Every structure is written in C-alpha cells, then in structure tokens.
Short mmCIF file of C-alpha atoms in Angstrom, two decimals:
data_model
loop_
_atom_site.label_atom_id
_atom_site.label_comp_id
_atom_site.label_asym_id
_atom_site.label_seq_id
_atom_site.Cartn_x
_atom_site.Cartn_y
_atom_site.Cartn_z
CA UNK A 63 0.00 0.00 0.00
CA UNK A 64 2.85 2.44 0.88
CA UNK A 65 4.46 1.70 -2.43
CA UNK A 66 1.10 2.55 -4.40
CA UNK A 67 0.46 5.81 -2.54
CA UNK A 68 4.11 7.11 -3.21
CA UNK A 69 3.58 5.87 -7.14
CA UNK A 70 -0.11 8.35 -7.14
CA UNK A 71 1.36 11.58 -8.95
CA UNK A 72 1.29 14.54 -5.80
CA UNK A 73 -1.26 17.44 -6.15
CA UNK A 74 1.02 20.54 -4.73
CA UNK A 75 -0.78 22.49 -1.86
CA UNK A 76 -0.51 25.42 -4.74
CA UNK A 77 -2.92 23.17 -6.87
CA UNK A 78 -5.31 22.42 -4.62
CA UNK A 79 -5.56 26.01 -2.81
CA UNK A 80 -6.49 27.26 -5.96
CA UNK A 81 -8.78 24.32 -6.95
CA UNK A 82 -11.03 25.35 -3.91
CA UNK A 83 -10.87 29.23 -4.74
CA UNK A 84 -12.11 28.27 -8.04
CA UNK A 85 -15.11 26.02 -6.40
CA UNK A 86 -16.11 29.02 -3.93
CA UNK A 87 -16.23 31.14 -7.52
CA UNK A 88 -18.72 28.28 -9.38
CA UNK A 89 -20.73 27.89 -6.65
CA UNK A 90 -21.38 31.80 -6.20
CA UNK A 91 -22.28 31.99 -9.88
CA UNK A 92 -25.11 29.93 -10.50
CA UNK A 93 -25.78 32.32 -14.26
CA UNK A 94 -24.12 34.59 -15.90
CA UNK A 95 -25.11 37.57 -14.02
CA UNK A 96 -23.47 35.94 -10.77
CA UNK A 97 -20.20 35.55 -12.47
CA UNK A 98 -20.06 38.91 -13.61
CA UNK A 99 -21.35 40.01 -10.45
CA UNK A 100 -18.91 37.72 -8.80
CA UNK A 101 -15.92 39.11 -11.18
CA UNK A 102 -17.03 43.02 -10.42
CA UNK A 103 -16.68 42.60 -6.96
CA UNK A 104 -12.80 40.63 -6.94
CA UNK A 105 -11.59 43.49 -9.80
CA UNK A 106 -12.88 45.96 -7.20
CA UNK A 107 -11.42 44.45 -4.59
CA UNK A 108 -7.84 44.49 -6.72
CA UNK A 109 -8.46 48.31 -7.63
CA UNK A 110 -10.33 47.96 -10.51
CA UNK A 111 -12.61 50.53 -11.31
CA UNK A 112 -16.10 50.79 -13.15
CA UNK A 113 -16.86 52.46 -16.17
CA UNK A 114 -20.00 52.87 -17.88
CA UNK A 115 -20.39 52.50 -21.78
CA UNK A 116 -23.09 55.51 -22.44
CA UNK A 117 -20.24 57.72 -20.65
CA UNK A 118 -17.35 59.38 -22.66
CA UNK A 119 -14.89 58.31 -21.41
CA UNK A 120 -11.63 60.43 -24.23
CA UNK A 121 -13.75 63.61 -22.80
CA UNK A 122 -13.72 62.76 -19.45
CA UNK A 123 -9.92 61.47 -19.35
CA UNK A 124 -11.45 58.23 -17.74
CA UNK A 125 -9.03 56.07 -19.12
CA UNK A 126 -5.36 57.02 -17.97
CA UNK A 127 -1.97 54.86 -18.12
CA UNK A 128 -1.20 51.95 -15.38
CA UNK A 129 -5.11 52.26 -15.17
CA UNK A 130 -7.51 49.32 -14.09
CA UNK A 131 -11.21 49.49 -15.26
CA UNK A 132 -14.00 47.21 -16.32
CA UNK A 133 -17.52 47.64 -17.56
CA UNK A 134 -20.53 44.98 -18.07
CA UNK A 135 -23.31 44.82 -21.11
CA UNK A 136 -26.82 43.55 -19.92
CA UNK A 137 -25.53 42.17 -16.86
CA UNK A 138 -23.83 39.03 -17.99
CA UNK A 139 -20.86 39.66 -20.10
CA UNK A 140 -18.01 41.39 -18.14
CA UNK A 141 -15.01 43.19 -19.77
CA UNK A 142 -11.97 44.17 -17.69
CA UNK A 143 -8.79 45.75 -18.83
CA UNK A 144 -5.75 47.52 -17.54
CA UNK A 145 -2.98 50.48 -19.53
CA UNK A 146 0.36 49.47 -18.90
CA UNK A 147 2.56 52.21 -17.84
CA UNK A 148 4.75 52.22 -20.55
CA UNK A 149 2.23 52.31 -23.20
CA UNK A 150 2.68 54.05 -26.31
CA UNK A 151 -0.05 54.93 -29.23
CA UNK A 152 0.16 51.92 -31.48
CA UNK A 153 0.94 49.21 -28.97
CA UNK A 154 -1.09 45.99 -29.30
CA UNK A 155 -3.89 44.51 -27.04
CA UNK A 156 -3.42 41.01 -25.03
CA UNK A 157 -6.96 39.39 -25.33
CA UNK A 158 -7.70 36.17 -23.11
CA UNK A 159 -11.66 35.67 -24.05
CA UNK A 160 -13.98 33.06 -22.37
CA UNK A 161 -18.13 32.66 -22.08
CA UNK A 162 -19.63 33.19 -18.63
CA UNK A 163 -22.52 30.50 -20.01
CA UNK A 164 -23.38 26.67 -19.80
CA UNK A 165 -26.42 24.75 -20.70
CA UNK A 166 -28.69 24.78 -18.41
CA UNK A 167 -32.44 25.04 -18.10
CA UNK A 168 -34.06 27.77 -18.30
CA UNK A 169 -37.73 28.93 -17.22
CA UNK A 170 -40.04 29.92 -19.91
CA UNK A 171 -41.61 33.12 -20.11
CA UNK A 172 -45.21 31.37 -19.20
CA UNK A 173 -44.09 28.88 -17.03
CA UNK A 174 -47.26 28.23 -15.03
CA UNK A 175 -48.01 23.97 -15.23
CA UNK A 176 -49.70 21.81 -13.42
CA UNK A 177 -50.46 18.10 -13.88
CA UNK A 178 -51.57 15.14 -11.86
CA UNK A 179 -51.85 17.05 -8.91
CA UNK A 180 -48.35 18.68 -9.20
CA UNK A 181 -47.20 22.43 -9.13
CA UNK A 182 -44.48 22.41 -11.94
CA UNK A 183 -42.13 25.01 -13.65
CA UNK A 184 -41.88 24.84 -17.85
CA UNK A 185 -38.54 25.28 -19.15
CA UNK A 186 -36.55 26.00 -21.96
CA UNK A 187 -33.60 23.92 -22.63
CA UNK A 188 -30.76 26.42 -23.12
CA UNK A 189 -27.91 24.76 -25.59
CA UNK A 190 -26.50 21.64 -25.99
CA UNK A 191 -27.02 19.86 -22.42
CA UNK A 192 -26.44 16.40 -21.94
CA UNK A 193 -30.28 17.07 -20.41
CA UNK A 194 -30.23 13.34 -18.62
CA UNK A 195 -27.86 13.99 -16.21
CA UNK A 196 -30.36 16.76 -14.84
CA UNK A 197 -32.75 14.04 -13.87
CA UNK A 198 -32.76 13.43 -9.64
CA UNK A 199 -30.98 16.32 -8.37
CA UNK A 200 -31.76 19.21 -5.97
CA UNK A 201 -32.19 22.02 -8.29
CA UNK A 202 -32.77 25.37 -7.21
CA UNK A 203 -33.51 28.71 -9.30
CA UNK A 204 -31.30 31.74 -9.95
CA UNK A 205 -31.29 34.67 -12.25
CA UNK A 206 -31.93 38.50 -12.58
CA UNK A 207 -35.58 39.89 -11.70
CA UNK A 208 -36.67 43.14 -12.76
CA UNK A 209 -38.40 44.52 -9.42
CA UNK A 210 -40.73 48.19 -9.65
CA UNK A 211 -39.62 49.66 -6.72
CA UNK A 212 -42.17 52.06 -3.95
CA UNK A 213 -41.25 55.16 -6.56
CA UNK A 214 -42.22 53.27 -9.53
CA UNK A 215 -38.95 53.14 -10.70
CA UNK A 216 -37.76 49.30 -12.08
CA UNK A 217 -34.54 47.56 -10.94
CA UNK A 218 -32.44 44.66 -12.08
CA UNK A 219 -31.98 42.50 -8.79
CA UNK A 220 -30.39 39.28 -8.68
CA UNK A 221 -31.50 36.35 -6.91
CA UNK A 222 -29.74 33.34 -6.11
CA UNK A 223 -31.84 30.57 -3.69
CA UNK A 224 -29.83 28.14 -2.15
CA UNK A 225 -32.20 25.83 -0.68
CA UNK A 226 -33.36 23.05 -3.24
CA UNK A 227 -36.93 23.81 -4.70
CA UNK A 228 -36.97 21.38 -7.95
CA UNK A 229 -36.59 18.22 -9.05
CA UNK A 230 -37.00 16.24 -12.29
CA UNK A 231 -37.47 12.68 -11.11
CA UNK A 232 -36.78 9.72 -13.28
CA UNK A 233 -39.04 7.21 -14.64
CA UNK A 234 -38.87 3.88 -12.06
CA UNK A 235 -37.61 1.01 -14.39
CA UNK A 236 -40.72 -0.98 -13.62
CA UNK A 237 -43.31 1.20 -16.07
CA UNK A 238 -40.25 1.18 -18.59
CA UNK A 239 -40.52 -1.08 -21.69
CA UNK A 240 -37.42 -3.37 -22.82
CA UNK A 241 -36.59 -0.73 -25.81
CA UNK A 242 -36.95 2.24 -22.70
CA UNK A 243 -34.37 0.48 -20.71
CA UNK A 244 -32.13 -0.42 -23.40
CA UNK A 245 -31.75 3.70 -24.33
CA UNK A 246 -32.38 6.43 -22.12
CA UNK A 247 -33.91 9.14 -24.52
CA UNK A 248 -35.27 12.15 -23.17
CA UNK A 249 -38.19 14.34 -24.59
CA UNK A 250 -36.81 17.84 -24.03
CA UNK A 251 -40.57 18.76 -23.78
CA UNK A 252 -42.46 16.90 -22.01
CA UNK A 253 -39.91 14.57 -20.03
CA UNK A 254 -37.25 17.66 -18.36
CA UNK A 255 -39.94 19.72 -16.83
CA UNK A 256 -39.26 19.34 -12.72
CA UNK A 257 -41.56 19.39 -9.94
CA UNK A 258 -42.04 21.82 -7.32
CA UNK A 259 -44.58 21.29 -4.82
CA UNK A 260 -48.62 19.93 -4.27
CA UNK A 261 -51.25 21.41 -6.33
CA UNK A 262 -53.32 21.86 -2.38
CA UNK A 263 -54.56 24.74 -2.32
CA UNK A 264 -54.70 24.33 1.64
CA UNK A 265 -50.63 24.66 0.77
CA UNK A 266 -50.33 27.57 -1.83
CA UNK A 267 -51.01 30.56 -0.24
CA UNK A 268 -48.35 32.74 -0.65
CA UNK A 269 -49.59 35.22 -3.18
CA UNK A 270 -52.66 35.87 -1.24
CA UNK A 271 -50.54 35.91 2.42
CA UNK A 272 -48.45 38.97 0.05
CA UNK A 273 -51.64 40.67 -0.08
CA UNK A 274 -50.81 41.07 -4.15
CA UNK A 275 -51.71 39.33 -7.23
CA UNK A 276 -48.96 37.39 -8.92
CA UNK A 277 -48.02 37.63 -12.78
CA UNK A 278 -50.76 35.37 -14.19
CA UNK A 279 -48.04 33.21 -16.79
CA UNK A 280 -46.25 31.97 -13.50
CA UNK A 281 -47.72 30.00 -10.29
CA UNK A 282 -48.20 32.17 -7.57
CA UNK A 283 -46.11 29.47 -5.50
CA UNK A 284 -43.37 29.93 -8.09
CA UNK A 285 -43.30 33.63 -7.43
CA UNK A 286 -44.31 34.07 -4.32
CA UNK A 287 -40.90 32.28 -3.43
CA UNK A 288 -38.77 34.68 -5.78
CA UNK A 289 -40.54 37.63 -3.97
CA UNK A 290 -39.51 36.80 -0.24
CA UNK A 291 -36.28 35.81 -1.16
CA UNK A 292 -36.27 39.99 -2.68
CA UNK A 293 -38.05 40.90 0.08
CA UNK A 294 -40.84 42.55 -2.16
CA UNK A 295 -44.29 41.80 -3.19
CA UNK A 296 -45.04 39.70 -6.12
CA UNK A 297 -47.06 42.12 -7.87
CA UNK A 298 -43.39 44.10 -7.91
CA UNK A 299 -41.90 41.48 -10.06
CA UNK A 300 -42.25 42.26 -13.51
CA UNK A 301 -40.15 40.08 -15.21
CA UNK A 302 -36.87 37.73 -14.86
CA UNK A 303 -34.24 35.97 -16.78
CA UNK A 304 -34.25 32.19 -14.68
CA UNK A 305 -32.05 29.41 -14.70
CA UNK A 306 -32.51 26.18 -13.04
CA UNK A 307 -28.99 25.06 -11.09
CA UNK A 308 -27.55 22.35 -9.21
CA UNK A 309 -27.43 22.98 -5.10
CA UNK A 310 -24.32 20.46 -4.65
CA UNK A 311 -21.01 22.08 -4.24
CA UNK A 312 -18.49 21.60 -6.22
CA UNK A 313 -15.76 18.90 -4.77
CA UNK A 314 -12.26 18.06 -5.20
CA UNK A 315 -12.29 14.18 -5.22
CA UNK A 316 -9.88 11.46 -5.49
CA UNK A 317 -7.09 9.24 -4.46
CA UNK A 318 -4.83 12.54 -4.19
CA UNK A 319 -7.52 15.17 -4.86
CA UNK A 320 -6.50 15.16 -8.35
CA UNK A 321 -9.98 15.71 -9.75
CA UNK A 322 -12.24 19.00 -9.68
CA UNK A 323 -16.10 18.31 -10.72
CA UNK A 324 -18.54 21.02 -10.26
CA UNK A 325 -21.34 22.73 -12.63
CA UNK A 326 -20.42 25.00 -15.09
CA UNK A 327 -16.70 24.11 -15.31
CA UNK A 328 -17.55 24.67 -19.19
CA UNK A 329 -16.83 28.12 -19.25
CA UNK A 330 -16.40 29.68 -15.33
CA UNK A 331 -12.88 27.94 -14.65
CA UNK A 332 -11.82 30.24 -17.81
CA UNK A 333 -13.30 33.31 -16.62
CA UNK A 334 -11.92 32.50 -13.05
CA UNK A 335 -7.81 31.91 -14.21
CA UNK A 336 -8.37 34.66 -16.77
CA UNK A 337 -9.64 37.25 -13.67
CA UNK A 338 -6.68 36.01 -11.62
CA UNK A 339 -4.11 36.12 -14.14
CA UNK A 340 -5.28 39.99 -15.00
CA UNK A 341 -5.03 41.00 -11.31
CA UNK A 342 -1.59 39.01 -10.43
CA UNK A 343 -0.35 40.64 -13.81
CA UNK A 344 -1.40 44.26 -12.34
CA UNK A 345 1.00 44.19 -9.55
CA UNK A 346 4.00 44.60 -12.01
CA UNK A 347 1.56 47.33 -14.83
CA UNK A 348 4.08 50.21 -14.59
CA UNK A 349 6.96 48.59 -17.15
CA UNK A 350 4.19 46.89 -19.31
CA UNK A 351 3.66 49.03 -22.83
CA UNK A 352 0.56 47.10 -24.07
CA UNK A 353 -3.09 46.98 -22.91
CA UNK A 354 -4.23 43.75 -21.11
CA UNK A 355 -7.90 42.83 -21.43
CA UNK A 356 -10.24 39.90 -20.53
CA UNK A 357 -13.18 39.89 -21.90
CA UNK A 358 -16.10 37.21 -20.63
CA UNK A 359 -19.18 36.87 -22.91
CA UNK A 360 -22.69 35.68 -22.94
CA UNK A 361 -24.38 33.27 -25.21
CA UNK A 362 -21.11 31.23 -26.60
CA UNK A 363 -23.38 27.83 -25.74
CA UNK A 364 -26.03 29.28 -27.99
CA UNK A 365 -23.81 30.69 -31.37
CA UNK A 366 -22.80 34.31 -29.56
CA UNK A 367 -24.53 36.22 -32.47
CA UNK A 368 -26.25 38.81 -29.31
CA UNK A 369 -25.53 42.79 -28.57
CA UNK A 370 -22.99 41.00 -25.45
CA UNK A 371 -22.03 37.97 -27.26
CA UNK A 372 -18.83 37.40 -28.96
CA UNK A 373 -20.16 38.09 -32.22
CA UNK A 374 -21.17 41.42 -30.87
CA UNK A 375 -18.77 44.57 -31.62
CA UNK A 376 -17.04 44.59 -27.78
CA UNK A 377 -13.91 43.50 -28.72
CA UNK A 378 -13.48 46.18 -31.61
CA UNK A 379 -15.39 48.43 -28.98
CA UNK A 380 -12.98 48.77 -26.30
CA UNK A 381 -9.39 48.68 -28.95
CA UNK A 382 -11.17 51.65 -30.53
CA UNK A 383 -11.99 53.35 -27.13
CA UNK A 384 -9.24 52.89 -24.96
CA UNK A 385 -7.38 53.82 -28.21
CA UNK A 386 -9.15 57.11 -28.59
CA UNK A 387 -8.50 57.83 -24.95
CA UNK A 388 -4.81 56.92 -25.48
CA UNK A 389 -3.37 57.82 -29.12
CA UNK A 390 -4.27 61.89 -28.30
CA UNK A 391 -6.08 61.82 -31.51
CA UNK A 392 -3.80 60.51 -33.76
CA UNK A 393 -6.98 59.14 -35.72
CA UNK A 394 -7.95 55.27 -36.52
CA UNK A 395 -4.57 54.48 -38.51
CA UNK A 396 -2.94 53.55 -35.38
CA UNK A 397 -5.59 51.54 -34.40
CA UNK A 398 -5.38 49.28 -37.14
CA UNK A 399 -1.72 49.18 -36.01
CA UNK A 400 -2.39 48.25 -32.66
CA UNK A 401 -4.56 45.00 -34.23
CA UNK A 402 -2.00 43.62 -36.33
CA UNK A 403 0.48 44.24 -32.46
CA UNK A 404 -2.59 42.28 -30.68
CA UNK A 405 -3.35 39.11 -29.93
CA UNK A 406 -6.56 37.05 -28.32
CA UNK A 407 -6.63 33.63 -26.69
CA UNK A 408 -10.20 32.46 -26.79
CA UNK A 409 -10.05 29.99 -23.51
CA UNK A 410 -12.54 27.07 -23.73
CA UNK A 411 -12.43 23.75 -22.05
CA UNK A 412 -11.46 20.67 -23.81
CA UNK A 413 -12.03 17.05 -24.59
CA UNK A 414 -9.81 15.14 -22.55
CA UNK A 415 -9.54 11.06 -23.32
CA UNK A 416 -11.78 9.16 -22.08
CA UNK A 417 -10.97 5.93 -20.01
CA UNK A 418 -14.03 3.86 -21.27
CA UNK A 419 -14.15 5.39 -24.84
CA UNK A 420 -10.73 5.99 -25.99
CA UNK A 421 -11.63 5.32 -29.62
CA UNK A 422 -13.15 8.73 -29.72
CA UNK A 423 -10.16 10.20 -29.72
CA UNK A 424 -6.95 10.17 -32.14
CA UNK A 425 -4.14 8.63 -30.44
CA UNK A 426 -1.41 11.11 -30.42
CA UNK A 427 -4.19 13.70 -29.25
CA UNK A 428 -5.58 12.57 -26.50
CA UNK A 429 -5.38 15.20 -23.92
CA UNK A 430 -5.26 14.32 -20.25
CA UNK A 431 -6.57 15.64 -16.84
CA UNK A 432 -3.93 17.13 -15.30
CA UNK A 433 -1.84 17.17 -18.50
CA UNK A 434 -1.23 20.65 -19.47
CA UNK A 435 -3.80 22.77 -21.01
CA UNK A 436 -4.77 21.83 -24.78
CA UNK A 437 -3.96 23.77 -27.75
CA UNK A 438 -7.01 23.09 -29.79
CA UNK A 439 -6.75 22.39 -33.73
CA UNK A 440 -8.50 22.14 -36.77
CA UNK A 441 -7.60 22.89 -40.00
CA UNK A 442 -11.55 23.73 -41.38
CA UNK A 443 -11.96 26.60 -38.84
CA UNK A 444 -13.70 24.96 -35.98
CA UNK A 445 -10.45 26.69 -33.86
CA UNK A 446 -8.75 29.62 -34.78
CA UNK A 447 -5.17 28.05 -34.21
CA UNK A 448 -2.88 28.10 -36.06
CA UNK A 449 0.75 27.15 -36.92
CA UNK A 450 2.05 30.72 -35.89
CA UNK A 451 -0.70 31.47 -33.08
CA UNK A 452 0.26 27.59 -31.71
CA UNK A 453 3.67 28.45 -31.76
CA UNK A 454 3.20 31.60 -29.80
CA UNK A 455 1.51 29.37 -27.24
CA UNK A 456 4.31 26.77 -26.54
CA UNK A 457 6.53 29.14 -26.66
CA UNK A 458 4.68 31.30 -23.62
CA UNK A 459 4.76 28.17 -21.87
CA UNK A 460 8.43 27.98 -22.40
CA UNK A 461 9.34 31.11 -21.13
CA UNK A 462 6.71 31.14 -17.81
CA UNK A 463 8.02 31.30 -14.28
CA UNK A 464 7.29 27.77 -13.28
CA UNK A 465 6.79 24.79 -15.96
CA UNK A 466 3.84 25.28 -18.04
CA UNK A 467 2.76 22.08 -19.69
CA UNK A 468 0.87 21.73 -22.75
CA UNK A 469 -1.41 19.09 -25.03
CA UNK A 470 -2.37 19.07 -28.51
CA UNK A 471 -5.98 17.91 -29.48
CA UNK A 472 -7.46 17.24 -33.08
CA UNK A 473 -10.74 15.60 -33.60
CA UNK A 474 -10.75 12.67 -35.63
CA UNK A 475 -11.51 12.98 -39.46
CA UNK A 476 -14.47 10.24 -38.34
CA UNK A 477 -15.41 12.19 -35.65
CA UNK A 478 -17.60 16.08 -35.25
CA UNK A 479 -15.78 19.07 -34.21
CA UNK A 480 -17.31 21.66 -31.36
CA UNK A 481 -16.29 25.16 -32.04
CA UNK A 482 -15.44 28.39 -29.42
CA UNK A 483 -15.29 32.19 -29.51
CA UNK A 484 -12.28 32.15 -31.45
CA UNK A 485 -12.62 31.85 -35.01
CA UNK A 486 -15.81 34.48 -34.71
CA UNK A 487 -13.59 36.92 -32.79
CA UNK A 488 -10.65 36.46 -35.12
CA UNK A 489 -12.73 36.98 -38.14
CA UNK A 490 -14.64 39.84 -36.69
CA UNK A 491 -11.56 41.82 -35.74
CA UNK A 492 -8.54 40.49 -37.61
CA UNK A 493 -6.73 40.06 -34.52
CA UNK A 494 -4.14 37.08 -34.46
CA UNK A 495 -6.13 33.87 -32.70
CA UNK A 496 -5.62 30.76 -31.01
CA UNK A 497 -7.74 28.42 -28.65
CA UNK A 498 -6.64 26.76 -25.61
CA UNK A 499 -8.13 25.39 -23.33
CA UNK A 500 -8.37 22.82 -20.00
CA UNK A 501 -8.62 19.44 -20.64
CA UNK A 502 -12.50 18.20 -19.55
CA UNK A 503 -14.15 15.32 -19.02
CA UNK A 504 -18.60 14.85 -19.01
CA UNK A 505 -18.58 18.83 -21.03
CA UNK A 506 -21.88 19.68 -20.94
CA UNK A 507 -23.08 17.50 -18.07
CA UNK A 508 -25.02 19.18 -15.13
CA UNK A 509 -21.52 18.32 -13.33
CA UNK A 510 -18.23 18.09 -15.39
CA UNK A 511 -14.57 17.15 -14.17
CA UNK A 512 -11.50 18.56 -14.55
CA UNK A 513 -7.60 18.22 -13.17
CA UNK A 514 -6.91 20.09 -10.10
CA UNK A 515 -3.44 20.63 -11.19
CA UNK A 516 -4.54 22.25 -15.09
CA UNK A 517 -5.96 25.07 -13.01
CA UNK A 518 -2.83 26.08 -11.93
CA UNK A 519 -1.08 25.56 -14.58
CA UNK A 520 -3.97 27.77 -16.99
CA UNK A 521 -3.53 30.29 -14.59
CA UNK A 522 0.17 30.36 -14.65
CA UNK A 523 0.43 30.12 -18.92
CA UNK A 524 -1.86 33.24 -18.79
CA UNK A 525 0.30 34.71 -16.57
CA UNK A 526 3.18 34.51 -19.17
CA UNK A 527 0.77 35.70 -21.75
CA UNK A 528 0.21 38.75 -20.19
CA UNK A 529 4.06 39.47 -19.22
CA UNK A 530 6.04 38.10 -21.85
CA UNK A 531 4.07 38.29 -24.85
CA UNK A 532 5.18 41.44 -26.57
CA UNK A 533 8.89 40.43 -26.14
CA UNK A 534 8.00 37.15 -28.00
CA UNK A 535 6.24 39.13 -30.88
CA UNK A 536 9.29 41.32 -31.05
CA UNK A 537 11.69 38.34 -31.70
CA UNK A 538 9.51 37.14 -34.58
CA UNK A 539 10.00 38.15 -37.68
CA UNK A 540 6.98 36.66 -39.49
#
C-alpha cells in the first residue's frame, strides 16, 4: 500500500488552494449575471474601477496609463482591462476571451403547469445539455428579476436561492418497456420539466398571504418564493431571466484530490484563471507598454450572435476606445496598427480522453486531466489556431516562471468538431487567434470534471501571456 500511494502523482498544496478558490467562484455563480457580479466585486477588490459605456470616457480622461477598469453589457458579459505604464499609441492589445454561459435550463416566459396534482415550472432547454444527467438532483432557481420599486422606478436584482426547490425525477424502471431500458432518450418537452410542490390549495397561499396578485403566466407558489427571497411583493416582479442550477457544491475528489467536478466548469474555470491572471499581472503594470484585457461573454453555448455575445462589436469596442483615450487623436490608422500588435486567446475547455471510450479520440491527441492545457486544432476553422498562433503558445509556456505544460488535441476525421469564440472573434476583428483550453471530461453534463493541477497551470500560462508576450512578438519576424 505504501508503495502505491508514493507511485499516485502529488497534487502541490498550490494546486489544490487554488482548486477550492475556483469552487467558492462556481458555486457563487449559479448564471451569468453571478459571475459577472462575482468578477465586479474581486476586480474591485484588486483596484479595478467601473466604467459605464453611455459615458465618454476620451472627454472625461477616464481612461489614464497603469489604469484598471472594467464595464458589463446587460448584466452578464463582463469586460476588464488595464494600460500598462509604458504604453505608447500603437501598442497591441493582449486578449484572453472566455463565455460566462453553460447549458442549463431555463424557465419559460409562461411557465405556469400543473399536472396530476403537481405544481411544476416549464422550461426551456438552453444549448447543448447532456439534459439526462439533470434528472434526480436538488435544483434550485437563480437569475436576474426586474423589481418596480415604492417610486415606480424598475430595478435589475439578482437572486440566487440556495435551498433546493426542484426536481426532475426519473421514470422507475418498472413502467419502462425493454426498448426504454435499453436507451435512455429524453423528450426535451415533455420529459425535463421538474416538480415543485402539491397542487393543495390548503398549501399555496403565498400570493394571497403577500396581499398582491402574482403575474398570471407563473404559479403564484413559483413567485411568491422569488418575492420573499427579494423581500418585495409579487405584484413588484415584472419580469426575470431564470435558470434552473444544481445545489451540490463543487468537490475536489480522489485518491490525491487530483480531480475537480462542479457545474459549469464549461466556461467559469476560464473566466476564473483569466480574472486572476489579469489581477496578479497588475501588480507589475508600470513597465508593461501594451493593454491587457479579458473579456467574458454571454451566449457562446447558444452561437454568440447577441448585442454581449462574442459576435457582438465589444472587442473592436474597447481597442477603438481605450485607443481614442490613449493615441491623443492621432486618428484610426494607429488603431489598425495596434490589431495587427494584438493578440486574443479564446479559452474554452477541452475534450480530454476518455478511459471507457478511448476510440473517440486520435491517439497522439488525446489530452489528459492534469496534463497541461490543450492547444485546440483544426484545420476547417472549428479553432482559430494556427501554426504561428500555436507556436506563440508553446513558446509562452516555455518562457513562464514555473513549468507550463501543454497538449495538442485534433478531432478525428471520423469524428464532429465543437467550435469556441475564437474563429468568430478572429474573423470579426482580424486580430491574431488561437484556442486553448483545460482538458474536460462529461462537457456539458449538469456536473463536469477537470484536473486540479490544469488550473494552476492555466492560470500560470496566462500569466506569461500577459508578461512576456510582446517580447515574444518582437523576436519574430513573421
């Protein structure tokens, strides 16, 4: 036994104090708006500080040298950037992109049901779930409510309930037929839509105990729990953008605590090392002479074609804005300068090998947990690598701090290709691309695993991104 445990590859204490930072992060941000709520309140913590679109912000000299700043879009897409202090008009942009959304379920707009004496909640499934792993678990509901407030003003409030509400229970194998068992196959209508209480009305009185009428397309037990958790009246809630989530924590599990699983994983541990890279990389602004941005968008899950998605103007937004506040007017030739100087890394998670179905993968890419992050290829445009952007990549992870280990994936020719942020950003802005990611296993599962040790190790090649990249570009001459 002694000589298996010292044969088990070590987690450091590094690796696994970060793993758990990252868990604390996921399990805050149930949606979207959590993460970027979540992410506002760490950059403000570091000394960030918030700017708002409709403002000018060349007139107002908001936007200075070894500055920190970030600004959201419709709550759930989050851009942060910082000037480095040697920054000069014309300088290039270091990009790390991510998505702040999964699939997950959604609640419809009218989502009062009832059926064989059961209060339920219709949803909408929200991208490409694998929607049976949502069957028996403790979900819960969390989101952004617009609230009219005493003045009859409206608010955007967001709500995140803790305690388990819903449930979506499975079939018992006794009323399934031979073919049923053989195949679990879900109907995204009729079979994903979860319970929440007793259709008594001895036991569904919390509209009238409110003293207000509810919004008619939702059960007044449905909203009379999102309006004491606001501490308002239901008639105040006007409207909401609702996601269903999973109340278990995240865990790190495992002989040596080598494995991560949590919801969401697919995009947040992105958005998380990206945040953290930004902020360790602002201690040290004052010699840096580019502009360091992360930028963390809505709707990848669902093609990103939104006003806050990635195939939204924000990325071309903020080079032309901070450039206006920093070039002194020297006019939109050196922005087109400061592209071809820039770079983005679209950060999405990746398909690591799986145990039980190896053949999925092509043998000399098969990424691992724990393994490195994966530089992501494919020749028709599913990734925006490339053989100079992949280069730049290894080559970061050369010259980090601490060893930075790296994995190549390409999808079999038998096999489908997934796609990211990255070739939509790259065409969009013409900025030099390449996507990376963290090795995953079960992507797209309520609850998806990754290696505690590829958190560290994403956070630490973004580091070197951020530091060493414009020395790198210097040194080539292609």
């Amino acid at each position: 036994n002694t000589s298996l445990r010292q044969s088990m590859p070590s987690v450091s204490a590094e690796a696994k104090g970060l793993a758990k930072d990252l868990l604390a992060f996921v399990d805050a941000s149930p949606t979207p708006f959590q993460v970027v709520s979540v992410v506002a309140s760490r950059l403000t913590n570091a000394g960030f500080v918030e700017l708002k679109e409709i403002d000018n912000w060349a007139a107002g000299g908001l936007v200075q040298k070894n500055g920190k700043y970030f600004f959201s879009r419709d709550g759930s897409t989050i851009v942060a950037f910082a000037v480095g202090g040697a920054y000069e008009a014309g300088n290039g942009f270091k990009i790390i992109g991510a998505h702040t959304d999964s699939p997950v379920l959604k609640v419809k707009p009218a989502s009062k049901k009832t059926a064989q004496g059961y209060i339920q909640v219709a949803v909408e499934c929200y991208g490409g779930g694998l929607w049976h792993t949502w069957f028996d678990r403790e979900l819960s509901i969390a989101g952004s409510v617009i609230v009219e407030k005493d003045d009859g003003s409206f608010v955007r409030e967001l709500v995140h309930i803790k305690r388990p509400l819903l449930r979506i229970p499975n079939l018992c194998i006794h009323l399934q037929t031979a073919d049923e068992r053989s195949k679990f196959e879900v109907n995204k209508e009729s079979h994903l839509v979860p319970l929440l209480a007793m259709a008594d009305a001895a036991l569904n009185k919390t509209a009238e105990a409110a003293g207000s009428v509810a919004d008619p397309r939702h059960g007044n037990e449905f909203i009379g729990i999102i309006a004491a958790e606001l501490g308002c009246k239901t008639s105040a809630i006007k409207d909401f953008d609702l996601t269903l989530f999973d109340t278990q924590p995240g865990q790190c599990w495992g002989a040596s605590e080598e494995f991560v699983s949590a919801p969401r994983l697919d995009n947040q541990v992105h958005c998380f090392t990206s945040m953290e890279a930004l902020i360790e990389h602002c201690k040290e602004l004052g010699t840096d002479e580019g502009v360091n941005i992360i930028a963390l968008f809505d709707h990848e899950e669902v093609g990103s074609e939104s006003t806050h998605g990635a195939g939204s103007p924000i990325i071309r937004d903020i080079i032309e804005r901070v450039g206006d506040c920093m070039n002194a007017g020297s006019g939109g030739e050196l922005q087109k300068v400061s592209v071809q100087k820039s770079f983005i890394i679209s950060a999405d998670v990746a398909h690591a090998v799986h145990p039980n179905y190896a053949s999925k993968h092509e043998a000399n890419h098969s990424p691992l947990l724990n393994g490195g992050t994966v530089i992501k290829t494919n020749n028709n445009q599913r990734y925006a690598t490339n053989a100079v952007t992949g280069f730049v990549v290894r080559e970061l992870a050369r010259r980090a701090d601490v060893q930075v280990k790296i994995q190549e994936f390409c999808v079999r020719n038998d096999c489908p290709c997934g796609s990211t942020i990255g070739p939509m950003v790259s065409a969009l802005t013409g900025i030099r691309t390449v996507d990376v990611g963290i090795p995953s296993l079960s992507m797209h599962s309520i609850r998806e695993t990754i290696g505690t040790e590829d958190v560290l190790n994403s956070l630490k090649l973004f580091i070197s991104f951020f530091r060493n990249f414009r020395a790198l570009d210097d040194a080539c001459h292609f």
